[in-house]
Amino acid sequence: MNTKPFNRYLRRITMLVCLLLAGSLSLVRAQGDVEFEVHAPLKVVQGDQFRIEFSVSAPNLDVNAVQFTQPAMNGLNVLAGPVPSNGVFSSFINGVSQTRVTVTYTFWVQADKAGKIDLPAATATVAGKTYQTKPTSIECLTPDQARQQNPQGAQGGRGQHQGGGNAQPVGKATLNSDDILLRMEVNKTDVYKGEPIVASLKIYTQVNIVGFENVKYPALNGFWAQEMDVSGQQGDNRTTLGGKVYHTQTLRQWLLYPQRTGTLEIEQAQFTAIAQLVTQTPTTGSPYDIFFGGAPEVKNVSSRLASSAVKIRVKELPQPQPADFTGAVGQFELAGMISGDRFSANSAGSIILRLTGTGNFPLVEASRITLPAAFEQFDMKTNERLTNTANGTTGEKTFEFPFIARAEGKYDISGVSFSYFDPVSGQYKSVKTPDFPVEILRDEGGGTSGLGMVSGVTKEDLKMLGSDIRFIRMGNPKLVPQGNALLWSWKWFLIVFLLAAAFAGLLFYLQKNIRERADIVRVKTKKANKVALRRLKRAKGYMNAGKESAFFEELLRALWGYMGDKLAIDVANLTKERVLGELVEGRGVPEEQAREFLSLISECEFAQYSPAAGVQMDKAYNAALDLIGRFESKI
């Protein structure tokens, strides 16, 4: 039988399958990294023409395989489009070559009427998978409104809003009061103690922002705070406020857990935003201006921003509280396990508790566990895997309780209970693990089960008991007194007198110490210098390690802490103005020296948030030592 035709046919089938697999893999790679975006101006003028672009981008994208569906453009007059265009971008990074293909669909449109124009999501199908853009908004101004907002750019006429994206109208030379807004937004203002709050510092802009200066974030007093990652929230986000469309960006976001009841305040955030404005150069009447017009110029304008303070009402947790409640607030589940149910005496084991759920995990304490007296318990080990979310800290926390069973027998270790407060239902809830039955077997290594738990004596010591006890003498010992008796002698009276004097002196010292410790302000004042020097020592360690941010943070704690303790000012009222008044008017410190101290604090705060500020760590450290030494001699 001739098998050559069959083999040739088989090779062709194999080659065809390989080609199909290669094509499908390339398609999967393209599909896995598809980006579909919309680019549209933020503000336009009624009657002006501008463009809206929809772009699909992916590695090795087949432009013929893209199916684009345009959105409904209500309020817009479509003059032309969609006009497709292709672009290819190639890169070679770390020895890997990648080609990214982009297909763009461009519409030329005209706004029919003034007001807010909502642009729904567009749809694109790539390799059988559907993608959508984010819905966006455009603010359409009447010509009169445009002239009021841009009085120097009225001569620009049509064509100033033809660019997509975040184009800024040419001709605007000044900032309006509502062009940039700074707001502190919280997801709730009425919570229980320990219930999570998400606070977001957001900026709303209608102009291009190129930088920030003099940044001051709120102190968040009364909260346990942890900063959240906002990198995934960036992008072309648009929001309508007061009928105007703004670009919005989250600058900082914190997860807050209130630590005391009452009304807490999230203070103002303050900083200066640098806006970039494009202005039109006035014409001079020259022939050059007749053909080309005035050239646009870029101008940076500073705007001082401040967010409004936000008040949070914090309620006390309901009473009475369960006996096993340790402050957990949220929704939790508890599971428990033991490393085995049978052990040899003097062998090690452990009980593991696994707490999962969402809530104030960083503040949750371990549940209490009670072991039989025949078990020797060791220090608890903790392991956690936590993530901060808008609902609180979610994940799991594991508590391991190692032990060694010393005596044989059967034991029933009671299950562990855990109570938490659920803010959604407003009630306490309790979970409990099953009991842990354990059987301890005889120690086959040579131990004696009857010994039980004998602390401080080893097995070798016990084996020596038959030979190391001396013989007890029997009969009359015939004791003879030696020397004079101490009782009622002059030495005895002297000892009694000295003991009574020592007791009186000790009693006087203890009473004085108790009175001084009761005066908390005086104690903090006396220890202010020691506490500050201890913090300065930690700051010097950060300075030697080159950790600039940690150094300035610890230096600020030393300076503020010293002044708060020395002047008996609590943290809530510790401000620069209060410190200046107390030093100059209350303690007689020269105003120049007091302002030198406040100037050092300002420089450290600036250096903490701006590493490129140029503040030298060694100079700041020496200045802090010098100022604290001078204050210590005067206050």
Coordinates of N, CA, C and O in Angstrom, one line a residue, residues 64-145:
N64 N -10.1 45.8 10.1 CA -11.2 45.3 9.4 C -12.2 44.5 10.3 O -13.3 44.3 9.9
A65 N -11.7 44.1 11.4 CA -12.5 43.2 12.3 C -13.2 44.1 13.3 O -13.9 43.5 14.2
V66 N -13.1 45.4 13.3 CA -13.7 46.3 14.3 C -15.1 46.7 13.8 O -15.2 47.2 12.6
Q67 N -16.1 46.5 14.6 CA -17.5 46.9 14.2 C -17.9 48.1 15.2 O -18.0 47.8 16.4
F68 N -18.0 49.3 14.6 CA -18.2 50.5 15.5 C -19.7 50.9 15.3 O -20.3 50.9 14.2
T69 N -20.3 51.2 16.5 CA -21.7 51.6 16.5 C -21.8 53.0 17.2 O -21.4 53.1 18.4
Q70 N -22.1 54.0 16.5 CA -22.1 55.4 17.1 C -23.3 55.6 18.0 O -24.3 55.0 17.9
P71 N -23.1 56.5 19.0 CA -24.2 56.7 20.0 C -25.2 57.7 19.4 O -24.9 58.4 18.4
A72 N -26.3 57.9 20.0 CA -27.3 58.9 19.6 C -26.7 60.3 20.1 O -26.3 60.4 21.2
M73 N -26.7 61.2 19.1 CA -26.2 62.5 19.4 C -27.3 63.6 19.4 O -27.4 64.4 18.6
N74 N -28.1 63.4 20.4 CA -29.2 64.4 20.6 C -28.7 65.7 21.0 O -27.8 65.9 21.9
G75 N -29.2 66.8 20.4 CA -28.7 68.1 20.6 C -27.5 68.5 19.8 O -27.0 69.7 19.9
L76 N -27.0 67.7 18.9 CA -25.9 67.9 18.1 C -26.3 67.7 16.6 O -27.0 66.8 16.3
N77 N -25.8 68.6 15.7 CA -26.1 68.4 14.3 C -24.8 67.8 13.7 O -23.7 68.5 13.7
V78 N -24.9 66.6 13.2 CA -23.7 65.9 12.6 C -23.5 66.4 11.2 O -24.3 66.2 10.3
L79 N -22.3 67.1 11.1 CA -22.0 67.7 9.7 C -21.3 66.7 8.9 O -21.4 66.6 7.7
A80 N -20.4 65.8 9.5 CA -19.7 64.8 8.8 C -19.3 63.7 9.7 O -19.1 64.0 10.9
G81 N -19.1 62.5 9.2 CA -18.7 61.4 10.0 C -19.7 60.2 10.0 O -20.8 60.4 9.6
P82 N -19.2 59.1 10.5 CA -17.9 58.9 11.1 C -16.8 58.7 10.0 O -17.0 58.0 9.0
V83 N -15.7 59.4 10.2 CA -14.5 59.3 9.3 C -13.5 58.5 9.9 O -12.9 58.9 10.9
P84 N -13.2 57.2 9.5 CA -12.2 56.4 10.1 C -10.8 56.7 9.7 O -10.6 57.2 8.5
S85 N -9.8 56.6 10.6 CA -8.4 56.8 10.3 C -7.6 55.8 11.2 O -8.1 55.5 12.3
N86 N -6.5 55.3 10.6 CA -5.7 54.3 11.3 C -4.3 54.9 11.7 O -3.8 55.7 11.0
G87 N -3.8 54.3 12.7 CA -2.4 54.7 13.2 C -1.8 53.5 13.8 O -2.4 52.6 14.4
V88 N -0.4 53.4 13.6 CA 0.4 52.3 14.1 C 1.5 52.9 14.9 O 2.2 53.8 14.5
F89 N 1.7 52.3 16.1 CA 2.7 52.7 17.0 C 3.5 51.5 17.4 O 3.0 50.5 17.9
S90 N 4.8 51.5 17.1 CA 5.7 50.4 17.4 C 6.7 50.8 18.5 O 7.2 51.9 18.6
S91 N 7.0 49.8 19.4 CA 7.9 50.0 20.5 C 8.8 48.8 20.7 O 8.4 47.7 20.3
F92 N 10.0 49.0 21.2 CA 11.0 48.0 21.4 C 11.5 48.2 22.8 O 12.4 49.0 23.0
I93 N 11.0 47.4 23.8 CA 11.4 47.6 25.2 C 11.9 46.3 25.8 O 11.2 45.3 25.7
N94 N 13.1 46.4 26.4 CA 13.7 45.2 27.1 C 13.7 44.0 26.1 O 13.4 42.9 26.5
G95 N 14.0 44.3 24.9 CA 14.2 43.2 23.9 C 12.9 42.6 23.4 O 12.8 41.7 22.6
V96 N 11.7 43.3 23.8 CA 10.4 42.8 23.3 C 9.8 43.9 22.4 O 9.8 45.1 22.7
S97 N 9.5 43.5 21.2 CA 8.9 44.4 20.2 C 7.4 44.2 20.3 O 6.8 43.1 20.3
Q98 N 6.7 45.4 20.2 CA 5.2 45.4 20.3 C 4.7 46.5 19.3 O 5.2 47.6 19.2
T99 N 3.7 46.1 18.6 CA 3.0 47.0 17.7 C 1.6 47.3 18.1 O 0.8 46.3 18.3
R100 N 1.2 48.5 18.3 CA -0.2 48.8 18.7 C -0.9 49.6 17.6 O -0.3 50.6 17.1
V101 N -2.0 49.1 17.2 CA -2.8 49.7 16.1 C -4.0 50.4 16.7 O -4.7 49.9 17.6
T102 N -4.3 51.6 16.2 CA -5.4 52.4 16.7 C -6.3 52.8 15.5 O -5.7 53.3 14.4
V103 N -7.5 52.7 15.6 CA -8.5 53.1 14.6 C -9.4 54.2 15.2 O -9.9 53.9 16.3
T104 N -9.5 55.3 14.6 CA -10.2 56.5 15.2 C -11.4 56.8 14.2 O -11.2 56.9 13.0
Y105 N -12.6 57.0 14.8 CA -13.8 57.5 14.1 C -14.1 58.9 14.5 O -14.4 59.2 15.7
T106 N -14.0 59.8 13.6 CA -14.1 61.3 13.9 C -15.5 61.8 13.3 O -15.9 61.5 12.2
F107 N -16.2 62.6 14.2 CA -17.4 63.2 13.8 C -17.2 64.7 13.9 O -16.6 65.2 14.9
W108 N -17.6 65.5 12.9 CA -17.7 66.9 12.9 C -19.1 67.3 13.2 O -20.0 67.0 12.4
V109 N -19.3 68.0 14.3 CA -20.7 68.3 14.7 C -20.8 69.8 15.0 O -19.9 70.5 15.1
Q110 N -22.1 70.2 15.3 CA -22.4 71.6 15.6 C -23.5 71.5 16.7 O -24.5 70.8 16.6
A111 N -23.4 72.3 17.7 CA -24.3 72.4 18.8 C -25.6 73.2 18.4 O -25.4 74.3 17.9
D112 N -26.8 72.6 18.5 CA -28.0 73.2 18.1 C -28.5 74.2 19.2 O -29.0 75.3 18.8
K113 N -28.4 73.9 20.5 CA -28.9 74.8 21.5 C -28.0 74.7 22.7 O -27.3 73.8 22.9
A114 N -28.1 75.8 23.5 CA -27.3 75.9 24.7 C -27.8 75.0 25.8 O -29.0 74.6 25.8
G115 N -26.9 74.6 26.7 CA -27.3 73.8 27.8 C -26.4 72.6 27.9 O -25.3 72.5 27.2
K116 N -26.7 71.6 28.7 CA -25.9 70.4 28.9 C -26.3 69.4 27.8 O -27.4 69.1 27.6
I117 N -25.3 68.9 27.1 CA -25.5 67.8 26.1 C -24.9 66.5 26.6 O -23.7 66.4 26.9
D118 N -25.7 65.5 26.8 CA -25.3 64.2 27.2 C -25.0 63.3 26.0 O -25.8 63.1 25.1
L119 N -23.8 62.8 26.0 CA -23.4 61.9 24.9 C -23.3 60.5 25.4 O -22.5 60.1 26.3
P120 N -24.3 59.6 25.0 CA -24.3 58.2 25.5 C -23.0 57.4 25.1 O -22.2 57.9 24.4
A121 N -23.0 56.2 25.6 CA -21.8 55.4 25.3 C -21.9 54.9 23.9 O -22.9 54.5 23.4
A122 N -20.7 54.8 23.2 CA -20.6 54.2 21.9 C -20.2 52.7 22.1 O -19.6 52.4 23.2
T123 N -20.4 51.9 21.1 CA -20.1 50.5 21.2 C -19.2 50.1 20.0 O -19.3 50.5 18.9
A124 N -18.2 49.2 20.4 CA -17.3 48.6 19.4 C -17.2 47.2 19.7 O -17.1 46.7 20.9
T125 N -17.2 46.3 18.6 CA -17.1 44.9 18.8 C -15.7 44.5 18.1 O -15.5 44.8 17.0
V126 N -14.9 43.9 19.0 CA -13.6 43.4 18.5 C -13.4 41.9 18.8 O -13.5 41.5 20.0
A127 N -13.2 41.1 17.8 CA -13.1 39.7 17.9 C -14.2 39.0 18.7 O -14.0 38.2 19.6
G128 N -15.4 39.5 18.4 CA -16.6 38.9 19.1 C -16.9 39.4 20.5 O -17.9 39.0 21.1
K129 N -16.1 40.3 21.0 CA -16.3 40.9 22.3 C -16.7 42.3 22.2 O -16.1 43.1 21.4
T130 N -17.7 42.8 23.0 CA -18.2 44.1 22.9 C -17.6 45.0 24.0 O -17.5 44.6 25.1
Y131 N -17.2 46.3 23.6 CA -16.7 47.3 24.5 C -17.5 48.5 24.3 O -18.1 48.8 23.3
Q132 N -17.5 49.3 25.4 CA -18.3 50.6 25.4 C -17.4 51.7 26.0 O -16.6 51.5 26.9
T133 N -17.6 52.9 25.5 CA -17.0 54.1 26.1 C -17.8 54.5 27.3 O -18.9 54.1 27.6
K134 N -17.2 55.4 28.1 CA -17.9 56.0 29.2 C -18.9 57.1 28.7 O -18.5 57.9 27.8
P135 N -20.1 57.2 29.2 CA -21.0 58.3 28.8 C -20.3 59.6 29.3 O -19.7 59.7 30.3
T136 N -20.4 60.6 28.4 CA -19.8 61.9 28.7 C -20.7 63.1 28.5 O -21.8 62.9 28.0
S137 N -20.3 64.2 29.0 CA -21.2 65.4 28.9 C -20.4 66.6 28.3 O -19.2 66.7 28.5
I138 N -21.1 67.5 27.6 CA -20.5 68.7 27.0 C -21.4 69.9 27.4 O -22.6 69.8 27.4
E139 N -20.8 71.0 27.9 CA -21.5 72.2 28.2 C -21.5 73.1 27.1 O -20.5 73.6 26.6
C140 N -22.7 73.4 26.6 CA -22.9 74.3 25.4 C -23.3 75.7 25.9 O -24.3 75.9 26.6
L141 N -22.5 76.7 25.6 CA -22.7 78.1 26.1 C -23.3 78.9 24.9 O -23.0 78.7 23.7
T142 N -24.1 79.9 25.3 CA -24.6 80.9 24.3 C -23.4 81.8 24.0 O -22.5 81.9 24.8
P143 N -23.5 82.5 22.9 CA -22.4 83.5 22.6 C -22.3 84.5 23.7 O -21.1 85.0 24.0
D144 N -23.4 85.0 24.3 CA -23.3 86.0 25.4 C -22.6 85.4 26.6 O -21.7 86.0 27.3
Q145 N -22.9 84.1 26.9 CA -22.2 83.4 28.1 C -20.8 83.3 27.8 O -19.9 83.4 28.7

